[in-house]
């Protein structure tokens, strides 16, 4: 025996009553929106006005205009269905929904209310499908964003460079963040060599030498650590410091940095001579002959010492520029900086014990009067004493002793005395086998670490070049080519840039 439900659901009632022209649902106010249609229920009207009934015969009662089913008492049908089992009731309600909108019209076609009801129901279904599709697309997009950026979408981080604050887009799971979007870093994203002489012939772009990223190193110590421990993703690929980035300065910026100092004095061997040669390439805007004395070259020398071969020690060592004063004297138009504000030079002291004539020449170079602007010293030593740590420290101590004797103000505790020690770069596969034990990569790595510790005890800052150069091209297994030396020179420029000259 079936138990009839107490009363049909609201959805059933609305379906049963929605098409009746003169009967409203007893459980809801008139003209209220139904569940199946977003429009208000309206009384049903026939498509065409009904013609007045013909005059009936006296013995025949007039025939009703509407179909018999329209005269059925719908509330009684509902009451009757309530007495049926659920299954039968459901079936009957479907039948009532199917035929409930049929009207008595002169033709057998359904009325407009039926068509409107079916189109409205389809419109509701279509809107629901559109909403479901939009929600599904948004969900898939959110999953892709979380997969690309991690557990959260890109955030904005505030960085500071000098006194400039800015926001940079931060992607947590990216290997390297894009450079900060500020004018100060614009040269890092451009080929600063685009206006250099022989740019296309030498085929060297600054973007081939350094790949910029964020964040930029904020102080001198973090900069030196990052540059010393950086590397390359592949042989001779762009160099990248570790954890934080260095700048790749334009020539105009380099001229401004060098103008802060009375002199930038480089002391050391042929590797240091290549550093000053690369600085001359940058301030002369000449990739073809910027590091050499091309104003007195023979045709053969112009061929042998061009572009990448300017640092070939066998053919072009004596043609290197030792000081910018020679450029000012012999080819002043090639200098992009103001000749009165830039003075970079090298004093070659290649081994210990240091010969007396080299010491005397160094004394004449620095003089004995405090300059108007500070001196900056860049040292480099090691290979000429077979990476003997004690010999290198004796070499450094001797130079420091002579410097303080000539300039006593530097011996004071709070004296501003910028000093940087560059250890030799890595060895290449062309290095002769007889030097692999005393000057091989293992010896070079141990030497770099030890010099960093000892230099710090003497108040001298240290820049390692082994990591930067291990995947760089070398002519003879020892000396870097033009590309590698330009990176090394730019590392020195970053150290000079972070010296707080204005406080002294």
Short mmCIF file of C-alpha atoms in Angstrom, two decimals:
data_model
loop_
_atom_site.label_atom_id
_atom_site.label_comp_id
_atom_site.label_asym_id
_atom_site.label_seq_id
_atom_site.Cartn_x
_atom_site.Cartn_y
_atom_site.Cartn_z
CA UNK A 1 0.00 0.00 0.00
CA UNK A 2 1.38 3.37 -1.00
CA UNK A 3 1.40 6.39 1.21
CA UNK A 4 0.44 9.57 -0.64
CA UNK A 5 2.57 12.62 0.06
CA UNK A 6 0.99 15.32 2.13
CA UNK A 7 1.29 17.79 -0.72
CA UNK A 8 3.40 18.25 -3.87
CA UNK A 9 6.64 20.17 -3.89
CA UNK A 10 6.65 23.93 -4.71
CA UNK A 11 8.23 23.14 -8.07
CA UNK A 12 5.32 20.89 -8.96
CA UNK A 13 2.75 23.44 -7.87
CA UNK A 14 4.35 26.18 -9.89
CA UNK A 15 4.44 23.92 -12.93
CA UNK A 16 0.81 22.98 -12.50
CA UNK A 17 -0.48 26.51 -12.07
CA UNK A 18 1.81 28.51 -14.26
CA UNK A 19 -0.36 28.35 -17.40
CA UNK A 20 -3.85 28.72 -15.90
CA UNK A 21 -5.35 32.01 -17.04
CA UNK A 22 -7.58 32.65 -14.06
CA UNK A 23 -6.35 30.47 -11.20
CA UNK A 24 -3.36 31.37 -8.99
CA UNK A 25 -1.51 29.01 -6.69
CA UNK A 26 -3.10 28.96 -3.25
CA UNK A 27 0.30 29.01 -1.55
CA UNK A 28 1.88 32.05 -3.20
CA UNK A 29 0.76 35.62 -3.93
CA UNK A 30 -0.51 36.47 -7.41
CA UNK A 31 1.89 37.38 -10.21
CA UNK A 32 4.95 36.08 -8.36
CA UNK A 33 7.92 34.73 -10.35
CA UNK A 34 7.81 30.98 -10.84
CA UNK A 35 10.74 28.64 -10.30
CA UNK A 36 11.02 27.73 -13.93
CA UNK A 37 10.80 31.18 -15.51
CA UNK A 38 12.50 34.52 -14.66
CA UNK A 39 9.53 36.49 -16.00
CA UNK A 40 6.32 37.19 -14.14
CA UNK A 41 3.39 34.92 -14.82
CA UNK A 42 0.75 36.66 -16.91
CA UNK A 43 -2.79 35.63 -17.71
CA UNK A 44 -2.89 33.67 -20.93
CA UNK A 45 -4.45 35.37 -23.94
CA UNK A 46 -5.45 33.77 -27.21
CA UNK A 47 -3.56 34.73 -30.32
CA UNK A 48 -6.64 35.90 -32.19
CA UNK A 49 -9.76 37.50 -30.70
CA UNK A 50 -12.58 35.03 -30.47
CA UNK A 51 -15.51 35.60 -32.79
CA UNK A 52 -18.90 36.16 -31.12
CA UNK A 53 -20.84 32.93 -30.89
CA UNK A 54 -23.44 32.29 -33.50
CA UNK A 55 -27.06 32.60 -32.51
CA UNK A 56 -27.94 29.16 -31.15
CA UNK A 57 -31.00 27.22 -32.08
CA UNK A 58 -33.70 27.46 -29.49
CA UNK A 59 -33.59 23.77 -28.71
CA UNK A 60 -29.78 23.45 -28.68
CA UNK A 61 -27.66 24.87 -25.84
CA UNK A 62 -24.62 26.91 -26.91
CA UNK A 63 -21.38 24.99 -27.21
CA UNK A 64 -18.57 26.20 -24.91
CA UNK A 65 -15.68 27.98 -26.62
CA UNK A 66 -12.91 26.35 -24.60
CA UNK A 67 -11.79 22.76 -24.71
CA UNK A 68 -13.22 20.41 -22.12
CA UNK A 69 -9.94 20.11 -20.24
CA UNK A 70 -9.93 23.83 -19.47
CA UNK A 71 -13.15 23.49 -17.54
CA UNK A 72 -11.68 20.83 -15.30
CA UNK A 73 -11.27 21.93 -11.70
CA UNK A 74 -7.49 21.91 -11.36
CA UNK A 75 -7.45 22.09 -7.56
CA UNK A 76 -9.46 18.88 -7.50
CA UNK A 77 -6.87 17.26 -9.79
CA UNK A 78 -4.16 18.29 -7.37
CA UNK A 79 -6.11 16.87 -4.47
CA UNK A 80 -6.65 13.68 -6.41
CA UNK A 81 -2.95 13.38 -7.25
CA UNK A 82 -2.03 13.81 -3.60
CA UNK A 83 -3.83 10.54 -2.99
CA UNK A 84 -1.73 8.67 -5.56
CA UNK A 85 1.68 7.02 -4.89
CA UNK A 86 4.73 9.16 -5.55
CA UNK A 87 5.63 7.38 -8.77
CA UNK A 88 2.16 7.82 -10.29
CA UNK A 89 1.92 11.36 -9.00
CA UNK A 90 5.20 12.26 -10.68
CA UNK A 91 4.03 10.78 -13.96
CA UNK A 92 0.75 12.65 -13.82
CA UNK A 93 2.44 15.94 -13.01
CA UNK A 94 4.63 15.52 -16.08
CA UNK A 95 1.52 15.00 -18.15
CA UNK A 96 -0.08 18.09 -16.68
CA UNK A 97 3.04 20.13 -17.46
CA UNK A 98 3.06 18.84 -21.03
CA UNK A 99 -0.57 19.62 -21.80
CA UNK A 100 -1.29 22.35 -19.28
CA UNK A 101 -0.42 25.15 -21.65
CA UNK A 102 -2.72 24.00 -24.47
CA UNK A 103 -5.41 26.59 -25.19
CA UNK A 104 -8.67 26.60 -27.04
CA UNK A 105 -8.07 28.54 -30.17
CA UNK A 106 -9.76 28.46 -33.50
CA UNK A 107 -6.80 26.46 -34.82
CA UNK A 108 -5.17 23.32 -33.46
CA UNK A 109 -1.73 24.97 -32.99
CA UNK A 110 -0.59 25.74 -29.46
CA UNK A 111 -0.98 29.27 -28.12
CA UNK A 112 1.77 31.82 -27.60
CA UNK A 113 2.00 31.11 -23.89
CA UNK A 114 3.17 27.56 -24.60
CA UNK A 115 5.92 28.71 -26.93
CA UNK A 116 6.97 31.42 -24.47
CA UNK A 117 7.14 28.95 -21.62
CA UNK A 118 9.32 26.51 -23.53
CA UNK A 119 11.68 29.22 -24.82
CA UNK A 120 11.95 30.73 -21.36
CA UNK A 121 12.87 27.39 -19.85
CA UNK A 122 15.49 26.87 -22.55
CA UNK A 123 16.81 30.40 -21.88
CA UNK A 124 17.25 29.53 -18.20
CA UNK A 125 19.09 26.34 -19.10
CA UNK A 126 21.32 28.19 -21.56
CA UNK A 127 22.19 30.84 -18.98
CA UNK A 128 23.05 28.16 -16.48
CA UNK A 129 25.30 26.44 -19.02
CA UNK A 130 27.06 29.72 -19.77
CA UNK A 131 27.61 30.36 -16.07
CA UNK A 132 28.95 26.83 -15.58
CA UNK A 133 31.35 27.23 -18.52
CA UNK A 134 32.61 30.58 -17.20
CA UNK A 135 33.13 29.15 -13.72
CA UNK A 136 34.95 26.12 -15.15
CA UNK A 137 37.23 28.33 -17.28
CA UNK A 138 38.04 30.51 -14.26
CA UNK A 139 38.82 27.43 -12.20
CA UNK A 140 41.17 26.04 -14.88
CA UNK A 141 42.87 29.44 -15.19
CA UNK A 142 43.40 29.58 -11.43
CA UNK A 143 44.99 26.14 -11.48
CA UNK A 144 47.37 27.23 -14.25
CA UNK A 145 48.34 30.37 -12.33
CA UNK A 146 49.06 28.36 -9.21
CA UNK A 147 51.14 25.94 -11.28
CA UNK A 148 53.16 28.76 -12.85
CA UNK A 149 53.64 30.97 -9.81
CA UNK A 150 53.38 28.53 -6.92
CA UNK A 151 50.80 28.73 -4.18
CA UNK A 152 50.02 32.39 -4.74
CA UNK A 153 49.74 34.78 -7.71
CA UNK A 154 52.54 37.29 -8.46
CA UNK A 155 53.18 39.67 -5.60
CA UNK A 156 54.78 43.11 -5.54
CA UNK A 157 57.95 43.57 -3.57
CA UNK A 158 59.47 46.90 -2.66
CA UNK A 159 63.21 47.31 -3.34
CA UNK A 160 65.49 50.23 -2.82
CA UNK A 161 68.51 51.26 -4.85
CA UNK A 162 70.25 54.22 -3.32
CA UNK A 163 67.42 56.53 -2.35
CA UNK A 164 64.95 55.33 -5.00
CA UNK A 165 62.00 53.16 -4.01
CA UNK A 166 60.13 51.09 -6.55
CA UNK A 167 58.02 48.00 -6.99
CA UNK A 168 59.06 44.95 -8.99
CA UNK A 169 56.94 42.01 -10.05
CA UNK A 170 58.01 39.01 -8.02
CA UNK A 171 57.53 35.43 -9.21
CA UNK A 172 58.35 33.07 -6.30
CA UNK A 173 59.21 29.94 -8.30
CA UNK A 174 61.14 31.60 -11.12
CA UNK A 175 64.87 30.87 -11.22
CA UNK A 176 65.72 34.54 -11.81
CA UNK A 177 63.52 37.57 -11.34
CA UNK A 178 63.37 40.22 -14.10
CA UNK A 179 65.41 43.37 -13.46
CA UNK A 180 63.78 46.15 -11.48
CA UNK A 181 61.70 48.41 -13.79
CA UNK A 182 63.51 51.65 -12.98
CA UNK A 183 65.59 53.99 -15.16
CA UNK A 184 68.72 53.18 -13.16
CA UNK A 185 68.68 49.64 -14.57
CA UNK A 186 67.78 50.51 -18.14
CA UNK A 187 71.36 50.08 -19.46
CA UNK A 188 71.38 46.51 -18.09
CA UNK A 189 68.59 45.58 -20.50
CA UNK A 190 70.18 47.22 -23.54
CA UNK A 191 73.24 46.57 -25.66
CA UNK A 192 75.47 49.35 -24.36
CA UNK A 193 77.95 48.52 -27.15
CA UNK A 194 75.49 49.48 -29.90
CA UNK A 195 77.28 52.81 -30.52
CA UNK A 196 80.83 51.42 -30.14
CA UNK A 197 83.27 51.28 -33.02
CA UNK A 198 83.48 47.91 -34.78
CA UNK A 199 80.40 46.68 -32.91
CA UNK A 200 79.13 44.60 -35.82
CA UNK A 201 82.57 43.47 -36.99
CA UNK A 202 83.60 42.19 -33.56
CA UNK A 203 80.07 40.85 -33.00
CA UNK A 204 80.08 41.47 -29.24
CA UNK A 205 77.01 42.66 -27.35
CA UNK A 206 76.91 43.58 -23.70
CA UNK A 207 73.87 41.29 -23.40
CA UNK A 208 76.17 38.40 -24.41
CA UNK A 209 78.40 39.15 -21.43
CA UNK A 210 75.95 39.72 -18.60
CA UNK A 211 72.35 38.56 -18.05
CA UNK A 212 70.54 41.03 -15.73
CA UNK A 213 68.12 39.94 -13.03
CA UNK A 214 66.68 41.17 -9.72
CA UNK A 215 67.43 42.04 -7.02
CA UNK A 216 70.40 44.35 -7.35
CA UNK A 217 73.09 44.06 -4.66
CA UNK A 218 72.59 46.86 -2.13
CA UNK A 219 76.04 47.17 -0.53
CA UNK A 220 79.68 46.61 -1.36
CA UNK A 221 80.18 43.42 0.62
CA UNK A 222 77.14 41.65 -0.83
CA UNK A 223 78.23 42.80 -4.27
CA UNK A 224 81.74 41.36 -3.89
CA UNK A 225 80.37 38.08 -2.54
CA UNK A 226 77.85 37.79 -5.37
CA UNK A 227 80.39 38.57 -8.10
CA UNK A 228 82.97 36.19 -6.62
CA UNK A 229 80.55 33.26 -6.41
CA UNK A 230 78.51 33.72 -9.61
CA UNK A 231 78.73 31.67 -12.77
CA UNK A 232 77.44 30.95 -16.27
CA UNK A 233 74.78 28.63 -17.66
CA UNK A 234 76.98 27.07 -20.33
CA UNK A 235 80.42 27.75 -21.76
CA UNK A 236 81.03 31.42 -22.61
CA UNK A 237 77.40 32.25 -21.82
CA UNK A 238 76.44 35.54 -20.08
CA UNK A 239 77.83 35.88 -16.57
CA UNK A 240 75.46 36.15 -13.60
CA UNK A 241 76.45 36.89 -10.00
CA UNK A 242 74.94 34.78 -7.24
CA UNK A 243 71.89 35.83 -5.17
CA UNK A 244 71.97 39.48 -6.25
CA UNK A 245 72.98 41.22 -9.45
CA UNK A 246 75.66 43.67 -10.53
CA UNK A 247 75.21 46.61 -12.90
CA UNK A 248 76.36 46.79 -16.49
CA UNK A 249 77.14 50.48 -16.74
CA UNK A 250 76.97 52.63 -19.82
CA UNK A 251 80.06 54.57 -20.88
CA UNK A 252 78.58 57.77 -19.49
CA UNK A 253 78.08 56.13 -16.10
CA UNK A 254 81.63 54.76 -16.14
CA UNK A 255 83.03 58.21 -16.84
CA UNK A 256 81.07 59.59 -13.88
CA UNK A 257 82.31 56.84 -11.54
CA UNK A 258 85.96 57.33 -12.52
CA UNK A 259 85.64 61.08 -12.04
CA UNK A 260 85.03 60.59 -8.32
CA UNK A 261 88.69 59.59 -7.83
CA UNK A 262 91.95 61.43 -8.26
CA UNK A 263 93.47 58.28 -9.70
CA UNK A 264 92.53 54.64 -10.09
CA UNK A 265 95.82 52.78 -9.72
CA UNK A 266 96.05 49.16 -10.89
CA UNK A 267 99.06 47.17 -9.64
CA UNK A 268 100.03 43.71 -10.78
CA UNK A 269 100.87 41.44 -13.71
CA UNK A 270 99.57 40.89 -17.23
CA UNK A 271 96.09 39.93 -15.99
CA UNK A 272 95.78 43.33 -14.34
CA UNK A 273 97.07 44.98 -17.51
CA UNK A 274 94.12 43.41 -19.32
CA UNK A 275 91.75 44.89 -16.73
CA UNK A 276 92.94 48.42 -17.45
CA UNK A 277 92.87 47.61 -21.16
CA UNK A 278 89.19 46.66 -20.87
CA UNK A 279 88.42 49.86 -18.98
CA UNK A 280 89.98 51.76 -21.88
CA UNK A 281 87.72 49.87 -24.30
CA UNK A 282 84.74 51.09 -22.29
CA UNK A 283 85.77 54.73 -22.04
CA UNK A 284 86.93 54.90 -25.68
CA UNK A 285 83.82 53.11 -27.05
CA UNK A 286 86.01 51.02 -29.30
CA UNK A 287 85.72 47.22 -29.40
CA UNK A 288 88.26 46.91 -32.20
CA UNK A 289 91.29 48.78 -30.80
CA UNK A 290 90.16 50.35 -27.52
CA UNK A 291 92.68 48.46 -25.36
CA UNK A 292 95.76 49.03 -27.54
CA UNK A 293 97.80 51.92 -28.90
CA UNK A 294 96.28 51.79 -32.37
CA UNK A 295 97.48 55.31 -33.19
CA UNK A 296 100.98 53.95 -33.91
CA UNK A 297 100.06 50.54 -35.35
CA UNK A 298 101.55 49.08 -38.46
CA UNK A 299 99.18 47.37 -40.92
CA UNK A 300 100.31 44.01 -39.58
CA UNK A 301 99.61 45.02 -35.99
CA UNK A 302 96.19 46.33 -36.91
CA UNK A 303 95.44 42.90 -38.27
CA UNK A 304 96.90 40.89 -35.40
CA UNK A 305 95.57 42.98 -32.48
CA UNK A 306 91.97 43.48 -33.55
CA UNK A 307 88.80 42.78 -31.55
CA UNK A 308 89.17 39.65 -29.46
CA UNK A 309 92.93 39.42 -30.07
CA UNK A 310 93.85 42.68 -28.32
CA UNK A 311 94.77 40.62 -25.25
CA UNK A 312 96.87 38.07 -27.07
CA UNK A 313 99.99 38.29 -24.91
CA UNK A 314 102.29 36.90 -27.57
CA UNK A 315 101.53 39.42 -30.32
CA UNK A 316 100.01 42.44 -28.58
CA UNK A 317 101.38 42.65 -25.04
CA UNK A 318 103.63 45.65 -25.67
CA UNK A 319 100.87 47.54 -27.51
CA UNK A 320 98.55 47.72 -24.50
CA UNK A 321 97.51 51.07 -23.02
CA UNK A 322 99.11 51.53 -19.59
CA UNK A 323 97.47 54.84 -18.67
CA UNK A 324 94.75 57.10 -20.00
CA UNK A 325 97.21 59.95 -20.12
CA UNK A 326 98.70 58.28 -23.21
CA UNK A 327 95.30 58.33 -24.88
CA UNK A 328 94.83 61.99 -24.01
CA UNK A 329 98.24 62.77 -25.49
CA UNK A 330 98.06 60.72 -28.69
CA UNK A 331 94.37 60.24 -29.52
CA UNK A 332 92.25 62.59 -27.38
CA UNK A 333 89.25 62.47 -29.70
CA UNK A 334 88.80 58.75 -28.99
CA UNK A 335 88.17 59.36 -25.29
CA UNK A 336 84.45 59.54 -24.44
CA UNK A 337 85.08 60.95 -20.96
CA UNK A 338 86.29 64.38 -19.95
CA UNK A 339 90.08 64.06 -20.08
CA UNK A 340 90.45 66.29 -17.03
CA UNK A 341 88.38 64.04 -14.79
CA UNK A 342 89.60 60.52 -15.65
CA UNK A 343 93.00 59.08 -14.77
CA UNK A 344 93.43 55.31 -14.81
CA UNK A 345 96.87 53.68 -14.88
CA UNK A 346 98.78 50.48 -14.15
CA UNK A 347 102.07 49.97 -12.34
CA UNK A 348 103.46 46.55 -13.22
CA UNK A 349 104.84 44.66 -10.20
CA UNK A 350 104.69 41.04 -11.14
CA UNK A 351 106.65 39.11 -8.49
CA UNK A 352 108.15 39.18 -5.03
CA UNK A 353 110.72 40.39 -4.12
CA UNK A 354 109.73 43.59 -5.89
CA UNK A 355 112.65 45.18 -7.77
CA UNK A 356 113.85 48.55 -6.46
CA UNK A 357 113.16 50.37 -9.72
CA UNK A 358 109.52 49.30 -9.59
CA UNK A 359 109.21 50.60 -6.02
CA UNK A 360 110.75 53.93 -7.01
CA UNK A 361 108.42 54.24 -9.95
CA UNK A 362 105.45 53.57 -7.69
CA UNK A 363 106.56 56.27 -5.23
CA UNK A 364 106.71 58.81 -8.01
CA UNK A 365 103.26 57.78 -9.14
CA UNK A 366 101.45 58.37 -5.83
CA UNK A 367 103.56 61.30 -4.60
CA UNK A 368 103.59 62.45 -0.97
CA UNK A 369 100.74 65.01 -0.89
CA UNK A 370 97.16 64.22 -0.06
CA UNK A 371 95.12 64.58 -3.27
CA UNK A 372 91.91 66.57 -3.61
CA UNK A 373 90.01 63.37 -4.34
CA UNK A 374 90.83 59.89 -3.01
CA UNK A 375 93.01 57.29 -4.70
CA UNK A 376 91.60 53.82 -5.40
CA UNK A 377 93.99 50.84 -5.54
CA UNK A 378 93.37 47.54 -7.34
CA UNK A 379 95.92 44.76 -6.74
CA UNK A 380 96.52 41.48 -8.52
CA UNK A 381 99.23 38.87 -7.96
CA UNK A 382 99.92 35.16 -7.75
CA UNK A 383 101.02 33.28 -10.85
CA UNK A 384 104.52 34.75 -11.06
CA UNK A 385 105.19 33.26 -7.63
CA UNK A 386 103.44 29.95 -8.42
CA UNK A 387 100.51 30.79 -6.15
CA UNK A 388 102.77 30.84 -3.11
CA UNK A 389 100.50 32.39 -0.48
CA UNK A 390 103.30 33.73 1.68
CA UNK A 391 105.05 35.34 -1.28
CA UNK A 392 101.80 37.03 -2.30
CA UNK A 393 101.22 38.35 1.22
CA UNK A 394 104.77 39.66 1.38
CA UNK A 395 104.23 41.34 -1.98
CA UNK A 396 101.03 42.99 -0.73
CA UNK A 397 102.54 44.03 2.61
CA UNK A 398 105.47 45.67 0.86
CA UNK A 399 103.19 47.77 -1.35
CA UNK A 400 101.01 48.79 1.60
CA UNK A 401 104.11 49.77 3.56
CA UNK A 402 105.42 51.98 0.76
CA UNK A 403 101.99 53.57 0.30
CA UNK A 404 101.60 54.60 3.96
CA UNK A 405 105.19 55.85 4.02
CA UNK A 406 104.48 58.15 1.09
CA UNK A 407 100.98 59.14 2.25
CA UNK A 408 100.96 59.08 6.08
CA UNK A 409 97.30 60.17 6.30
CA UNK A 410 96.31 56.70 5.04
CA UNK A 411 97.78 55.13 8.20
CA UNK A 412 95.18 56.78 10.42
CA UNK A 413 92.46 54.47 11.78
CA UNK A 414 89.54 56.19 10.03
CA UNK A 415 91.33 56.97 6.79
CA UNK A 416 89.42 56.38 3.56
CA UNK A 417 91.69 54.01 1.66
CA UNK A 418 89.86 52.01 -1.05
CA UNK A 419 91.76 48.78 -1.80
CA UNK A 420 90.71 45.70 -3.76
CA UNK A 421 92.63 42.48 -4.41
CA UNK A 422 91.83 40.41 -7.51
CA UNK A 423 92.94 36.79 -7.46
CA UNK A 424 93.85 35.07 -10.78
CA UNK A 425 91.17 33.63 -13.03
CA UNK A 426 90.66 29.92 -13.66
CA UNK A 427 92.95 27.82 -15.83
CA UNK A 428 91.90 26.61 -19.26
CA UNK A 429 92.51 23.38 -21.10
CA UNK A 430 95.39 24.95 -23.04
CA UNK A 431 97.46 25.49 -19.89
CA UNK A 432 100.75 23.55 -20.19
CA UNK A 433 100.86 20.31 -18.22
CA UNK A 434 103.96 21.31 -16.24
CA UNK A 435 101.90 24.02 -14.51
CA UNK A 436 98.86 21.94 -13.60
CA UNK A 437 100.14 21.06 -10.11
CA UNK A 438 101.31 24.50 -8.98
CA UNK A 439 98.90 26.63 -11.03
CA UNK A 440 96.01 24.27 -11.85
CA UNK A 441 92.40 24.86 -10.89
CA UNK A 442 92.69 23.15 -7.52
CA UNK A 443 95.64 25.33 -6.56
CA UNK A 444 93.84 28.42 -7.88
CA UNK A 445 90.71 27.72 -5.83
CA UNK A 446 92.68 27.17 -2.61
CA UNK A 447 94.72 30.28 -3.28
CA UNK A 448 91.61 32.41 -3.84
CA UNK A 449 90.05 31.33 -0.55
CA UNK A 450 93.25 31.91 1.44
CA UNK A 451 93.91 35.33 -0.07
CA UNK A 452 90.36 36.40 0.76
CA UNK A 453 90.93 35.62 4.43
CA UNK A 454 94.36 37.26 4.65
CA UNK A 455 93.38 40.34 2.68
CA UNK A 456 90.50 40.98 5.06
CA UNK A 457 92.91 41.00 8.00
CA UNK A 458 94.79 43.82 6.30
CA UNK A 459 91.70 45.87 5.55
CA UNK A 460 91.83 45.00 1.85
CA UNK A 461 88.65 43.85 0.10
CA UNK A 462 88.76 40.78 -2.14
CA UNK A 463 87.21 39.87 -5.48
CA UNK A 464 87.52 36.30 -6.72
CA UNK A 465 87.45 35.63 -10.46
CA UNK A 466 87.66 31.83 -10.62
CA UNK A 467 83.90 31.24 -10.83
CA UNK A 468 83.48 33.99 -13.40
CA UNK A 469 86.22 32.60 -15.67
CA UNK A 470 86.01 28.81 -15.38
CA UNK A 471 83.62 28.64 -18.37
CA UNK A 472 85.26 31.44 -20.36
CA UNK A 473 87.49 31.29 -23.39
CA UNK A 474 91.25 31.67 -22.77
CA UNK A 475 93.97 32.09 -25.37
CA UNK A 476 96.69 30.09 -23.66
CA UNK A 477 94.87 28.51 -20.73
CA UNK A 478 95.74 31.57 -18.59
CA UNK A 479 94.59 34.88 -20.09
CA UNK A 480 90.96 35.70 -20.84
CA UNK A 481 89.91 37.08 -24.19
CA UNK A 482 88.18 40.43 -24.70
CA UNK A 483 84.78 39.13 -23.55
CA UNK A 484 86.05 37.74 -20.27
CA UNK A 485 88.18 40.80 -19.48
CA UNK A 486 85.26 43.16 -20.12
CA UNK A 487 83.28 41.28 -17.47
CA UNK A 488 86.20 41.50 -15.05
CA UNK A 489 86.54 45.25 -15.70
CA UNK A 490 82.82 45.78 -15.09
CA UNK A 491 83.11 43.93 -11.78
CA UNK A 492 85.80 46.41 -10.74
CA UNK A 493 83.55 49.29 -11.82
CA UNK A 494 80.76 47.97 -9.59
CA UNK A 495 83.15 47.96 -6.62
CA UNK A 496 84.26 51.53 -7.40
CA UNK A 497 80.66 52.66 -7.74
CA UNK A 498 79.75 51.47 -4.23
CA UNK A 499 82.63 53.24 -2.51
CA UNK A 500 81.23 56.04 -0.36
CA UNK A 501 83.48 58.75 -1.71
CA UNK A 502 81.07 61.55 -0.85
CA UNK A 503 81.54 60.88 2.90
CA UNK A 504 85.29 61.50 2.81
#
